[in-house]
Short mmCIF file of C-alpha atoms and ligand atoms in Angstrom, two decimals:
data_model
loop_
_atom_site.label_atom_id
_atom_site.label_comp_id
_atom_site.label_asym_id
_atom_site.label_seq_id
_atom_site.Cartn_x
_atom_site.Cartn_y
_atom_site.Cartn_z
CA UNK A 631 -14.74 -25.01 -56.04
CA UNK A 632 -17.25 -22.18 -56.17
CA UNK A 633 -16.42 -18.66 -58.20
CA UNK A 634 -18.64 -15.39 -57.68
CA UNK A 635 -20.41 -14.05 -61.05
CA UNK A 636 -21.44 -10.64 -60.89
CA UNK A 637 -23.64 -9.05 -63.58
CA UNK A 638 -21.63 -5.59 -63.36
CA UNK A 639 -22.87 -1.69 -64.22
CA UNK A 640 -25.84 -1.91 -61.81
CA UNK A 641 -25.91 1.33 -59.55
CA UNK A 642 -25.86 -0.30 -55.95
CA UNK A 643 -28.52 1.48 -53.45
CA UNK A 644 -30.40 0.41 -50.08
CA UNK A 645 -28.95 -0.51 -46.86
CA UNK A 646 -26.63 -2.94 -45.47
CA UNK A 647 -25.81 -4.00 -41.36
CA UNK A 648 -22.38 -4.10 -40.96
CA UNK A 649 -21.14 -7.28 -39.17
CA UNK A 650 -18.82 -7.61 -36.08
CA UNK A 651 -15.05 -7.11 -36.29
CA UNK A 652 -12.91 -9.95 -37.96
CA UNK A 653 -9.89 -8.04 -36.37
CA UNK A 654 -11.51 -8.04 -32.65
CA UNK A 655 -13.39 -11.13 -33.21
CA UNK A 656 -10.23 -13.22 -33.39
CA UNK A 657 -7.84 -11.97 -30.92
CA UNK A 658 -10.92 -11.90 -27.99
CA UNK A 659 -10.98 -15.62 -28.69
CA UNK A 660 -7.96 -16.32 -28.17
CA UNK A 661 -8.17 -14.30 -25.32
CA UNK A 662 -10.99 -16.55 -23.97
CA UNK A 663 -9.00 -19.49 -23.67
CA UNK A 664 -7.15 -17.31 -20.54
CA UNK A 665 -10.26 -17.05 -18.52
CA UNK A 666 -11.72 -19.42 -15.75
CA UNK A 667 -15.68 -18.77 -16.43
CA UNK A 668 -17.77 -19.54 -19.65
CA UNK A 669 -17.48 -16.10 -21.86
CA UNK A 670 -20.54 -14.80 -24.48
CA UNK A 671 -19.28 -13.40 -27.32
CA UNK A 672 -22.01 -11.04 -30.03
CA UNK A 673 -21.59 -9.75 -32.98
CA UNK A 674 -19.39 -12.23 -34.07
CA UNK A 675 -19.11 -12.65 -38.08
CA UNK A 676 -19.54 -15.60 -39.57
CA UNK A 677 -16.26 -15.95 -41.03
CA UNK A 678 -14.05 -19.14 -42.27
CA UNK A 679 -11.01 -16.78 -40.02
CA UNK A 680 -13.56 -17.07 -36.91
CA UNK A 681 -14.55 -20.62 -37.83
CA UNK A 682 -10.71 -21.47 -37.24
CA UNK A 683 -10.51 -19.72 -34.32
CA UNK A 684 -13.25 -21.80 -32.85
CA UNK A 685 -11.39 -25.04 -33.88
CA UNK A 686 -8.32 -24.28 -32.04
CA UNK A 687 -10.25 -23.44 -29.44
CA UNK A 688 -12.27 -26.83 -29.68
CA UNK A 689 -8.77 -28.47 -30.27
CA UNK A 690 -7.23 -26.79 -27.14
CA UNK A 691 -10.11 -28.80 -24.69
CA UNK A 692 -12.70 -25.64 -24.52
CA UNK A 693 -16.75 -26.46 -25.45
CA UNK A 694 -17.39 -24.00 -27.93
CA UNK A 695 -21.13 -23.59 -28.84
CA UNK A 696 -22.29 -20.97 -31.35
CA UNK A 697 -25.64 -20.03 -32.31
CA UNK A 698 -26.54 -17.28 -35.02
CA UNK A 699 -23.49 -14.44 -34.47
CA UNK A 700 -23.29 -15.56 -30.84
CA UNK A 701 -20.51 -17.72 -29.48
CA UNK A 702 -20.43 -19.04 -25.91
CA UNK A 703 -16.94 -20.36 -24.82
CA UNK A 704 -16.16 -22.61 -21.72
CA UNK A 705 -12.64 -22.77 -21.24
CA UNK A 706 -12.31 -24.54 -18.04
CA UNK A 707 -12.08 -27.67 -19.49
CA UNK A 708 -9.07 -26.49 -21.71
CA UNK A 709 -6.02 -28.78 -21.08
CA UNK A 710 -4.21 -29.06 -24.75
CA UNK A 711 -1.28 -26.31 -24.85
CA UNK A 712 -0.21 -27.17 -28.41
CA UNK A 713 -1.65 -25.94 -32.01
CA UNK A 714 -0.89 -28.64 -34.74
CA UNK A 715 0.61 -26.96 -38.29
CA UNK A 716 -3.03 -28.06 -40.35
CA UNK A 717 -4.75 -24.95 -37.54
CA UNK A 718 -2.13 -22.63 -37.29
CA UNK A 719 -1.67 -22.05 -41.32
CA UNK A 720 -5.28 -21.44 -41.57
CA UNK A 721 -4.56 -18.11 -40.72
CA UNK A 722 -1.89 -15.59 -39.96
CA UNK A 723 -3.75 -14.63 -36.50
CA UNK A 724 -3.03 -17.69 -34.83
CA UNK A 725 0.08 -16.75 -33.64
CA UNK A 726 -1.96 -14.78 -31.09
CA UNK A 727 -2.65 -17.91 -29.61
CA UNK A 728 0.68 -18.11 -28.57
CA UNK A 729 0.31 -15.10 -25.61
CA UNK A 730 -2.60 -16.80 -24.04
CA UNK A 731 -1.07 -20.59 -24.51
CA UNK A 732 1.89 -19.83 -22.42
CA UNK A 733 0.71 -17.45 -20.10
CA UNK A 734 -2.01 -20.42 -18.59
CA UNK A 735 -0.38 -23.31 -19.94
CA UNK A 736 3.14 -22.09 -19.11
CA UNK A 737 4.23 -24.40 -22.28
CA UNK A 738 3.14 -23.97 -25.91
CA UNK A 739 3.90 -25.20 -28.84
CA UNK A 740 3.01 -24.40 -32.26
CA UNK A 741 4.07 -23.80 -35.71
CA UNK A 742 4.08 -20.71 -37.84
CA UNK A 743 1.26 -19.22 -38.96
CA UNK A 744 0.01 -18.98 -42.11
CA UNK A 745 -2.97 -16.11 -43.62
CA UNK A 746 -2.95 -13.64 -46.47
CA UNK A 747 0.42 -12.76 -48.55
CA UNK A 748 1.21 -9.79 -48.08
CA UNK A 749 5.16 -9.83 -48.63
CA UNK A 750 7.09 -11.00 -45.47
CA UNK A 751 5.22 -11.59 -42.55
CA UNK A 752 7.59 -12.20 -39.86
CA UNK A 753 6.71 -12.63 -36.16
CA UNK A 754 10.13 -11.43 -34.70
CA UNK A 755 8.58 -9.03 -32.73
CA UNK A 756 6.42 -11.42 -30.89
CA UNK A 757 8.85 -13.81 -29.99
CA UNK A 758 10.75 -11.15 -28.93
CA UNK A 759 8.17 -9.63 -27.04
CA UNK A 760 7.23 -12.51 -25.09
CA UNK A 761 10.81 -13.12 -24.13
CA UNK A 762 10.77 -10.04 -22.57
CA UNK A 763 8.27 -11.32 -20.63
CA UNK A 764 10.27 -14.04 -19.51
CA UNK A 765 9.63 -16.77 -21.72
CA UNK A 766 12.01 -19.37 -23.05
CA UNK A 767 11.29 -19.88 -26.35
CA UNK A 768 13.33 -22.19 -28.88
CA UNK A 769 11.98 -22.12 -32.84
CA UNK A 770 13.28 -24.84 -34.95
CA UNK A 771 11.95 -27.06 -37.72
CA UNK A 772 9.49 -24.37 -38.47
CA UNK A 773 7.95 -25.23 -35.16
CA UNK A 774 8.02 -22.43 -32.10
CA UNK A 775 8.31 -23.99 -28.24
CA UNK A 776 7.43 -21.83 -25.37
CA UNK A 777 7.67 -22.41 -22.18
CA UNK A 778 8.44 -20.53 -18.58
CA UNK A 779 9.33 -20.95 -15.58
CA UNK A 780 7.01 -19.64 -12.80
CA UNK A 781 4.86 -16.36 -13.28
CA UNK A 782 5.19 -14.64 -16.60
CA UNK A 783 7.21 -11.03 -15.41
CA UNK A 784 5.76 -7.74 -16.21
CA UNK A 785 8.37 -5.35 -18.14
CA UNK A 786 8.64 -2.56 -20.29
CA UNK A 787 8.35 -2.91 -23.99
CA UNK A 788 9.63 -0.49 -26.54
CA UNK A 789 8.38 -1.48 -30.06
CA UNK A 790 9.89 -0.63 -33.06
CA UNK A 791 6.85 -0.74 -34.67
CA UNK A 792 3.12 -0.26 -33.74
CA UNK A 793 2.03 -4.12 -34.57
CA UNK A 794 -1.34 -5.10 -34.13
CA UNK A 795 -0.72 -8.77 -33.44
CA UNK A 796 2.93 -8.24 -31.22
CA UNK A 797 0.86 -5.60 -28.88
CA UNK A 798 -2.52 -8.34 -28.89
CA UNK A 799 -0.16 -10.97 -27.81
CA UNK A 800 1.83 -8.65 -25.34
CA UNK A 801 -1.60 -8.17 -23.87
CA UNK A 802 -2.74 -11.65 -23.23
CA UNK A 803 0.76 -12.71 -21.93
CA UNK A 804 1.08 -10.20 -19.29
CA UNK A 805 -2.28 -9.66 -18.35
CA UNK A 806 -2.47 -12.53 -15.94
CA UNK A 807 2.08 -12.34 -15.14
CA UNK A 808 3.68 -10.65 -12.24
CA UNK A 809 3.70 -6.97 -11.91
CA UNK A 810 3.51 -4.12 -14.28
CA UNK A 811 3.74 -4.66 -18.47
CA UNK A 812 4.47 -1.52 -20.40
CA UNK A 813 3.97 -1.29 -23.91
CA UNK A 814 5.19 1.66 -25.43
CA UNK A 815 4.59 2.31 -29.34
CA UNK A 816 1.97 0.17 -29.44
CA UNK A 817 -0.70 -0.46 -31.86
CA UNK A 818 -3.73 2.04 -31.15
CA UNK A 819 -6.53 0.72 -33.17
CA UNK A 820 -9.57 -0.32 -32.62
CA UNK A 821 -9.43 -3.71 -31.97
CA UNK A 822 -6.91 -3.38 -29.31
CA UNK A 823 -9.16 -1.38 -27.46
CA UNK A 824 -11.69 -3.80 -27.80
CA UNK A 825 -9.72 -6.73 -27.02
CA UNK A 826 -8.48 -4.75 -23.98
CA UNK A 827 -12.66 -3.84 -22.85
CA UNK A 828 -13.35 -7.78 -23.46
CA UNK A 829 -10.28 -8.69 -20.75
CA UNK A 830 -10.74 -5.69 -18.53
CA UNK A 831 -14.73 -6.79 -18.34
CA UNK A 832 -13.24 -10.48 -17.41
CA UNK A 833 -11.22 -8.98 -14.54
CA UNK A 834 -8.10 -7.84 -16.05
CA UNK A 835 -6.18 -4.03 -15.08
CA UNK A 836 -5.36 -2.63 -18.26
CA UNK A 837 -5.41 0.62 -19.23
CA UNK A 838 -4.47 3.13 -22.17
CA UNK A 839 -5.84 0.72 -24.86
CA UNK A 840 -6.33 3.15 -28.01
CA UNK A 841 -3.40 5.36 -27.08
CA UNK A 842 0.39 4.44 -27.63
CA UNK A 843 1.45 3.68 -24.18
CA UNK A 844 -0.44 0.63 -22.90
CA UNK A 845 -0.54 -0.42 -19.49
CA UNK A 846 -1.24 -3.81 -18.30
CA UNK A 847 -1.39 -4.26 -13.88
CA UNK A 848 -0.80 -8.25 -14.08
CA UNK A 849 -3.82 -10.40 -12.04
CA UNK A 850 -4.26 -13.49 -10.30
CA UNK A 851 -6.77 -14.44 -12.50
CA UNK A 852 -9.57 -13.54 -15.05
CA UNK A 853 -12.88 -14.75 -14.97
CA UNK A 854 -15.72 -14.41 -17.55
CA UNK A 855 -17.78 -11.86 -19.03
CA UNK A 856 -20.70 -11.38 -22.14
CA UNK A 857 -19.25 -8.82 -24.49
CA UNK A 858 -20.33 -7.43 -27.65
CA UNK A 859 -17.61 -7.27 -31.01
CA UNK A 860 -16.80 -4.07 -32.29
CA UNK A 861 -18.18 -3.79 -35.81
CA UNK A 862 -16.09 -4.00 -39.23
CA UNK A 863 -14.47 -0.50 -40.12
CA UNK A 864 -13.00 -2.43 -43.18
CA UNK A 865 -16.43 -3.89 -43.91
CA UNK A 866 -17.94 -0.39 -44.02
CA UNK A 867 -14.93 0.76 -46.24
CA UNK A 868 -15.48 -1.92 -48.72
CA UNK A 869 -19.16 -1.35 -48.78
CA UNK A 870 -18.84 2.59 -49.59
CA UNK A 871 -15.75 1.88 -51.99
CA UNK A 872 -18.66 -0.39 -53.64
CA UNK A 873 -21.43 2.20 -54.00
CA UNK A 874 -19.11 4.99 -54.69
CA UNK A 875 -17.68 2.55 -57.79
CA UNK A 876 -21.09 2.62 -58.92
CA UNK A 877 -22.02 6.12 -58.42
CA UNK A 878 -24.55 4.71 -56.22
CA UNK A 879 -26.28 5.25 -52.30
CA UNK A 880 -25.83 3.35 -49.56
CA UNK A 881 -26.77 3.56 -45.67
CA UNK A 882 -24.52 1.83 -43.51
CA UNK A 883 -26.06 0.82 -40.33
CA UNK A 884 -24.98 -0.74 -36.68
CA UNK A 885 -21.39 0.66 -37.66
CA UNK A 886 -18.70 2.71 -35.34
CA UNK A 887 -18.45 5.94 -37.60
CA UNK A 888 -15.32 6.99 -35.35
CA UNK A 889 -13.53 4.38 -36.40
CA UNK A 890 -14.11 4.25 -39.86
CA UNK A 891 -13.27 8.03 -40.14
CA UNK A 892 -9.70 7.42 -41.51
CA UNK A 893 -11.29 6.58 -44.79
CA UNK A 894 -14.13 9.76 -44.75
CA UNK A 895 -11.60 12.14 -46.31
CA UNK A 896 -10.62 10.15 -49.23
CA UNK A 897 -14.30 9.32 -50.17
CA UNK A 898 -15.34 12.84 -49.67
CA UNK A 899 -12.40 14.29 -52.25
CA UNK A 900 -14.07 11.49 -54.90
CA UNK A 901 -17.17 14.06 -54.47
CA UNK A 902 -19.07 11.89 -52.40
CA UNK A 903 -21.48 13.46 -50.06
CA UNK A 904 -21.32 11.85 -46.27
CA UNK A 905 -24.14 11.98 -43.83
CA UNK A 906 -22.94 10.73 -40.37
CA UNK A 907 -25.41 9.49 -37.71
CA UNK A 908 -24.99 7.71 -34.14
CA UNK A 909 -24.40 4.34 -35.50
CA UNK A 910 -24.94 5.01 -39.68
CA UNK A 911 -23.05 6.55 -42.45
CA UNK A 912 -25.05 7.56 -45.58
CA UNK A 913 -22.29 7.34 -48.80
CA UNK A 914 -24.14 9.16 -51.70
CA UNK A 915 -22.00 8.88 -54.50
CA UNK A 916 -21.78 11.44 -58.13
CA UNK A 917 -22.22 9.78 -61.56
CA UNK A 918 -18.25 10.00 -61.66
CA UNK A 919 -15.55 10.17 -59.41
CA UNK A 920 -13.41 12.45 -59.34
CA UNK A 921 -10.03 11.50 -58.54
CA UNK A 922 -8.07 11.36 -54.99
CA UNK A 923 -4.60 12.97 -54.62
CA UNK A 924 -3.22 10.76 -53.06
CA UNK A 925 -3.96 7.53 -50.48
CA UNK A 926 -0.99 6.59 -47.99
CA UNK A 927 -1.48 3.84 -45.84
CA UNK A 928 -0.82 4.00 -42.19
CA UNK A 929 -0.99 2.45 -38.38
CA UNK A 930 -4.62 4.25 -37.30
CA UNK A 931 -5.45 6.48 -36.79
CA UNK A 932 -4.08 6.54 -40.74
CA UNK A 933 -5.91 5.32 -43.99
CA UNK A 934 -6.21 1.09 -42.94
CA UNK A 935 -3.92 -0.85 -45.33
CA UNK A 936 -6.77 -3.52 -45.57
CA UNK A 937 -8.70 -0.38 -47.28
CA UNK A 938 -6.40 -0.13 -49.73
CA UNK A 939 -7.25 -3.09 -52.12
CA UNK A 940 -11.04 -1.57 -52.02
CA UNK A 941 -10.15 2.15 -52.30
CA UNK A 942 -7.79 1.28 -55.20
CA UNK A 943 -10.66 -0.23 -57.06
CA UNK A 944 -13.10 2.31 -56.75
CA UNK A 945 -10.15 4.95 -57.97
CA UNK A 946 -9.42 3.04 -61.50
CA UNK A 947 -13.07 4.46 -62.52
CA UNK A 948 -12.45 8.20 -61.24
CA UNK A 949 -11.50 11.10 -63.36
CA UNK A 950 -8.02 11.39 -62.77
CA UNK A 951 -5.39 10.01 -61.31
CA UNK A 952 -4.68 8.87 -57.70
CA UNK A 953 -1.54 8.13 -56.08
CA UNK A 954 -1.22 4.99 -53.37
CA UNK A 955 2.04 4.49 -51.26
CA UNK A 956 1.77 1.23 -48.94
CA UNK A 957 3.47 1.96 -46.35
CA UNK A 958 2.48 -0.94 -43.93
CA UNK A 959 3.00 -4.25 -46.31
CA UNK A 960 5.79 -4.95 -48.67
CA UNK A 961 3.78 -6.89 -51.25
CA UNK A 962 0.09 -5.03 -50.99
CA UNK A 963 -0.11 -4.99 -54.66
CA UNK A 964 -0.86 -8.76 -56.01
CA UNK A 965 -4.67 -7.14 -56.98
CA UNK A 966 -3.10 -4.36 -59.26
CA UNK A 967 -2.80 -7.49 -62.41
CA UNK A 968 -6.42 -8.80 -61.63
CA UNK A 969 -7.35 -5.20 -61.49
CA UNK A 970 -6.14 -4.95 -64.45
CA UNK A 971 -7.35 -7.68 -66.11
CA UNK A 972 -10.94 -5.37 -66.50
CA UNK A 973 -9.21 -2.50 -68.25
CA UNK A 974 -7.92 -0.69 -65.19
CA UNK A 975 -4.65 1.33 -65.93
CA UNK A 976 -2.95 1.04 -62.81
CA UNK A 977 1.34 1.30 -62.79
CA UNK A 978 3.26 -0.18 -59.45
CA UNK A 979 6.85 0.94 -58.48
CA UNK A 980 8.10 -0.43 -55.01
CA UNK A 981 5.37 0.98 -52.28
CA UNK A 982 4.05 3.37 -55.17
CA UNK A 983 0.80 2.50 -57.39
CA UNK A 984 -0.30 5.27 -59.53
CA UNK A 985 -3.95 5.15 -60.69
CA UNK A 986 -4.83 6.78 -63.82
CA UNK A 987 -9.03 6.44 -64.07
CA UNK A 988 -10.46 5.19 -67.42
CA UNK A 989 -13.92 5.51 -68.41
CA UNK A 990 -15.09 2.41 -67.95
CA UNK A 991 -14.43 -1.11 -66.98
CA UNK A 992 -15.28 -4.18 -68.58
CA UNK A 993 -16.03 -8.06 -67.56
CA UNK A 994 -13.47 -10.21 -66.54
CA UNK A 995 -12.36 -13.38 -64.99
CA UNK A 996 -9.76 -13.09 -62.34
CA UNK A 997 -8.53 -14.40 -59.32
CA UNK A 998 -8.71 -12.91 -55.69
CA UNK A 999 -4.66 -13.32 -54.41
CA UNK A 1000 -5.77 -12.31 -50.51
CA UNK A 1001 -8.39 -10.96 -48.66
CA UNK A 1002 -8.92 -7.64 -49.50
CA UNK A 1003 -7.50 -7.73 -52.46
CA UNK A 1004 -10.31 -10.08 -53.32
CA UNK A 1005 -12.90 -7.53 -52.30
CA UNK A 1006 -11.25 -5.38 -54.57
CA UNK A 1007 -12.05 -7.61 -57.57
CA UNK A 1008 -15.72 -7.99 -56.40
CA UNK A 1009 -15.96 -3.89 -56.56
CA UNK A 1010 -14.45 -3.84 -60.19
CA UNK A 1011 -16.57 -6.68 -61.19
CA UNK A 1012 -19.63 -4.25 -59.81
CA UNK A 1013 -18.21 -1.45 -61.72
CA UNK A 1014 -17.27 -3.10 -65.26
CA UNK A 1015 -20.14 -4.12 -68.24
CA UNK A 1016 -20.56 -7.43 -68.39
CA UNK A 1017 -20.22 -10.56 -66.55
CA UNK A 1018 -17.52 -11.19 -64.25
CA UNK A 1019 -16.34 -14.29 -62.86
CA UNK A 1020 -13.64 -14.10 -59.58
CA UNK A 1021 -12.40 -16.99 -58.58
CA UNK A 1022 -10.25 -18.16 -55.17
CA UNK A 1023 -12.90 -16.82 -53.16
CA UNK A 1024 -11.62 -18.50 -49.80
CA UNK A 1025 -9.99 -15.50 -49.39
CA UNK A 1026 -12.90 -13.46 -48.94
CA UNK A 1027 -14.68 -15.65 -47.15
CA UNK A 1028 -11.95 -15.15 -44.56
CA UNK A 1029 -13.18 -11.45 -43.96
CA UNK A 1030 -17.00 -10.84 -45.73
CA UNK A 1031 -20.26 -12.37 -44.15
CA UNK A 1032 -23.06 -12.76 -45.94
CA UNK A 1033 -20.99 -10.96 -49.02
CA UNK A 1034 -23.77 -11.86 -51.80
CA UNK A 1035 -26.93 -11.44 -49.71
CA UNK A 1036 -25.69 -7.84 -48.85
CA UNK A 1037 -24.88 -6.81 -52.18
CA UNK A 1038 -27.83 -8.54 -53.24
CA UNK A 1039 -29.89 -6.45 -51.17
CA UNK A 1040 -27.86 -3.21 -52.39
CA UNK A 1041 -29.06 -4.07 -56.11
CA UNK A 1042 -25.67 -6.31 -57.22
CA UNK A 1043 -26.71 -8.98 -59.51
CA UNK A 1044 -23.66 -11.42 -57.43
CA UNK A 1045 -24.30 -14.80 -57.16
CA UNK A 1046 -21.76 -17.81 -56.00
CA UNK A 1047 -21.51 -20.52 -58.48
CA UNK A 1048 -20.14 -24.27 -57.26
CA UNK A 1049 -18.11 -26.16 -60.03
C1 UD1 B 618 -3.21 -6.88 -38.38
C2 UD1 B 618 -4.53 -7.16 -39.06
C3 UD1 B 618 -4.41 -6.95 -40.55
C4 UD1 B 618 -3.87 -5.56 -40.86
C5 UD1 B 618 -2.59 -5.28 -40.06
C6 UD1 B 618 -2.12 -3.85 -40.19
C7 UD1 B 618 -5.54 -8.83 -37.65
C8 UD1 B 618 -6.02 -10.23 -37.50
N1 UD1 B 618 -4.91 -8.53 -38.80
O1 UD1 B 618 -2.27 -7.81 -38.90
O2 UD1 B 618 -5.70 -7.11 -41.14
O3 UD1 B 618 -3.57 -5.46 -42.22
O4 UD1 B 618 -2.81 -5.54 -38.65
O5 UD1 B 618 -3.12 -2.97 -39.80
O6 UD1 B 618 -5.77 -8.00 -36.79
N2 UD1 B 618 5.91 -7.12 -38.39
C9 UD1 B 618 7.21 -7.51 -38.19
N3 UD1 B 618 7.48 -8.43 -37.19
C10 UD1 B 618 6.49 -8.94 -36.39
C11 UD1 B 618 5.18 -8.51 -36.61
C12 UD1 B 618 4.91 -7.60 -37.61
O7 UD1 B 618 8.12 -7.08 -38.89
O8 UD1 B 618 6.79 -9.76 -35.51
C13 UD1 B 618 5.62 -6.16 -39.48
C14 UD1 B 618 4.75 -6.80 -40.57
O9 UD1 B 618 5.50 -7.53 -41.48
C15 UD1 B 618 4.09 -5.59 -41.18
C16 UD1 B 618 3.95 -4.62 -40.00
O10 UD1 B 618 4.82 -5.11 -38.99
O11 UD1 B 618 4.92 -5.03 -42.17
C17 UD1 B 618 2.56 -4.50 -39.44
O12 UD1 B 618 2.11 -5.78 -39.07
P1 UD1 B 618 1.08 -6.01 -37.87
O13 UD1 B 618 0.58 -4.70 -37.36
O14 UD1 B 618 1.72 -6.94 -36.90
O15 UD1 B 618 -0.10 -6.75 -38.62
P2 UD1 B 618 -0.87 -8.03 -38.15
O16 UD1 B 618 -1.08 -8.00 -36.69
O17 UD1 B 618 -0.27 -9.22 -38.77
#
């Protein structure tokens, strides 16, 4: 079992590369299990969520071979249209699999998926979805059955809400079914506009990724195509909640500034100065923070949820006090006791956290509960005197590459211990 100690109080400053999207990185391959040529994918993290990916993949018959953040996939090989339980609870983003399993299988089975807890996860809408789409689907025994008969049927789809997985999986079941799919309210960030270039580049017809109504022109079938991952807009939020925590300086590089914009306004009312280039963002942070009115989480082009955890952290050493309403997640506060745990005076009501900053924070032992929650616990461990010691790190190998060798570089005295 390994832990990460971090020597805390040490101003972070230099540069750090931000890696390729875990949020694009995992839906494209699933979507390369739909395509009849090999696919290259870059920029792809090195991530235990990407490293599950790649055994369904392996699991479902394709040849995966991977070589520094390059992954080349061969699909046509692929004859296995079922996930067993031990890969699907690996992580919540396998039920994506589910879109591209029956739409070239035309049968699927798998079991629910598992990931970070975040309060109820459910995945009505994607069962619902894809029986729009015409297919049969039967869930018992905690075990989901797909299957259809003939072509997949393009239809409209009015979501209730703008999910990131139910539009993903929308997309890869319709983009190879009969006639025209229709997604209206659907998810516009990022990632589904990268999922959508990644298809579209393999043959596909779709078009309004990014906006709310997405349209999908169903084709015979796709064939292959090299494509470069989006980088990791949570990545570079959890790197400039880091320096900022620190009063410290950091140069992002190889990031998408547009996309990490939601965030810009809450680090600039902190008093941090922002320097925006092509592909780099330059976070120079004051000796204190001052404090942010408020943080409300929302579908992008809103402040991310998965910036909350890291945003939250930086806030408990402002001057002041900042307000947080979740408003994507029911249960997005399991970091507020760990937070705590350093000193941090943080009080949660329902969707409501209210912040008050303190001084300082001091060393701690705690215990990431999810993913970015667990990031959030490596930026108060940065911030507080002492040494820290954060334990359950799996979750944050699910979404940080190279975590200690960046912050290393940065100045972070981090290292990962194995009991
Ligand atoms: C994706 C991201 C995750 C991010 C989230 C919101 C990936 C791999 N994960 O997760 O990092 O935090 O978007 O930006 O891309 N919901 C339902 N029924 C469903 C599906 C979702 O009620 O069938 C609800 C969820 O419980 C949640 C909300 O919709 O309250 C948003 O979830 P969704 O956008 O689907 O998130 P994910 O795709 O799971």
């Amino acid at each position: 079992m390994a832990v990460l100690t971090i020597e805390g109080g040490k101003r972070l400053s230099g540069e750090v590369e931000i890696h390729g999207a875990k949020n694009s990185a995992l839906p494209i391959l699933a979507a390369t299990f739909l395509c009849n040529e090999k696919c290259t994918l870059q920029n792809c993290p090195a991530l235990s969520d990407v490293d599950a990916s790649i055994k369904i993949l392996k699991h479902l018959g394709c040849k995966v071979v991977r070589e520094g953040d390059q992954i080349e996939i061969d699909p046509t090989a692929a004859h296995n249209c079922t996930i067993p339980d031990e890969l699907m609870r690996e992580m919540r983003s396998s039920i994506v699999f589910l879109g591209a399993l029956i739409a070239k299988c035309g049968k699927a089975r798998i079991s629910y998926p598992g990931g970070c807890e975040l309060g109820p996860r459910p995945v009505d809408l994607h069962i619902l979805s894809l029986q729009k789409l015409g297919a049969l689907i039967d869930e018992r025994f905690g075990s989901i059955r797909c299957r259809r008969v003939g072509r997949l049927c393009g239809n409209t789809i009015n979501l209730p809400l703008p999910s990131v997985g139910t539009t993903e999986n929308i997309i890869l079941a319709s983009v190879t079914a009969r006639g025209i799919t229709k997604i209206h309210n659907a998810a516009r960030e990022p990632e589904i506009m990268d999922l959508a270039g990644f298809l579209n580049a393999c043959g596909a017809k779709i078009s309004g990724a990014g906006d709310s109504v997405i349209t999908i022109e169903g084709v015979e079938k796709l064939g292959g195509c090299t494509h470069r991952i989006i980088s990791d807009r949570i990545e570079a939020a959890t790197y400039m909640a880091a320096a900022a925590a620190t009063g410290g300086e950091v140069l992002l590089k190889k990031v998408q500034p547009d996309y990490v914009e939601p965030v810009f306004y809450a680090f600039r009312e902190a008093g941090c100065e922002l320097e925006i280039g092509a592909d780099t963002i330059l976070l120079r942070a004051p000796a204190r923070l001052n404090r942010i009115k408020l943080i409300r989480t929302q579908v992008y082009p809103g402040f991310p949820t998965d910036a909350q955890a890291p945003m939250m952290a930086m806030a408990t050493v402002a001057r002041g006090t900042t307000m947080f309403i979740e408003t994507i997640f029911q249960n997005r506060y399991r970091h507020v006791d760990e937070l705590c745990r350093f000193g941090a005076n943080i009080k949660v009501e329902e969707r409501v956290a209210i912040v008050e900053g303190v001084d300082s924070l001091y060393a701690a032992e705690a215990q990431a509960t999810d993913l970015r929650g667990g990031a959030a616990l490596v930026i108060a461990a940065l911030a507080a005197h002492g040494e820290s010691k954060i334990g359950n790190i799996r979750h944050i190998d699910r979404g940080y590459a190279e975590l200690e060798t960046d912050l290393q570089a940065l100045g972070a005295h981090i290292k990962r211990v194995d009991y």
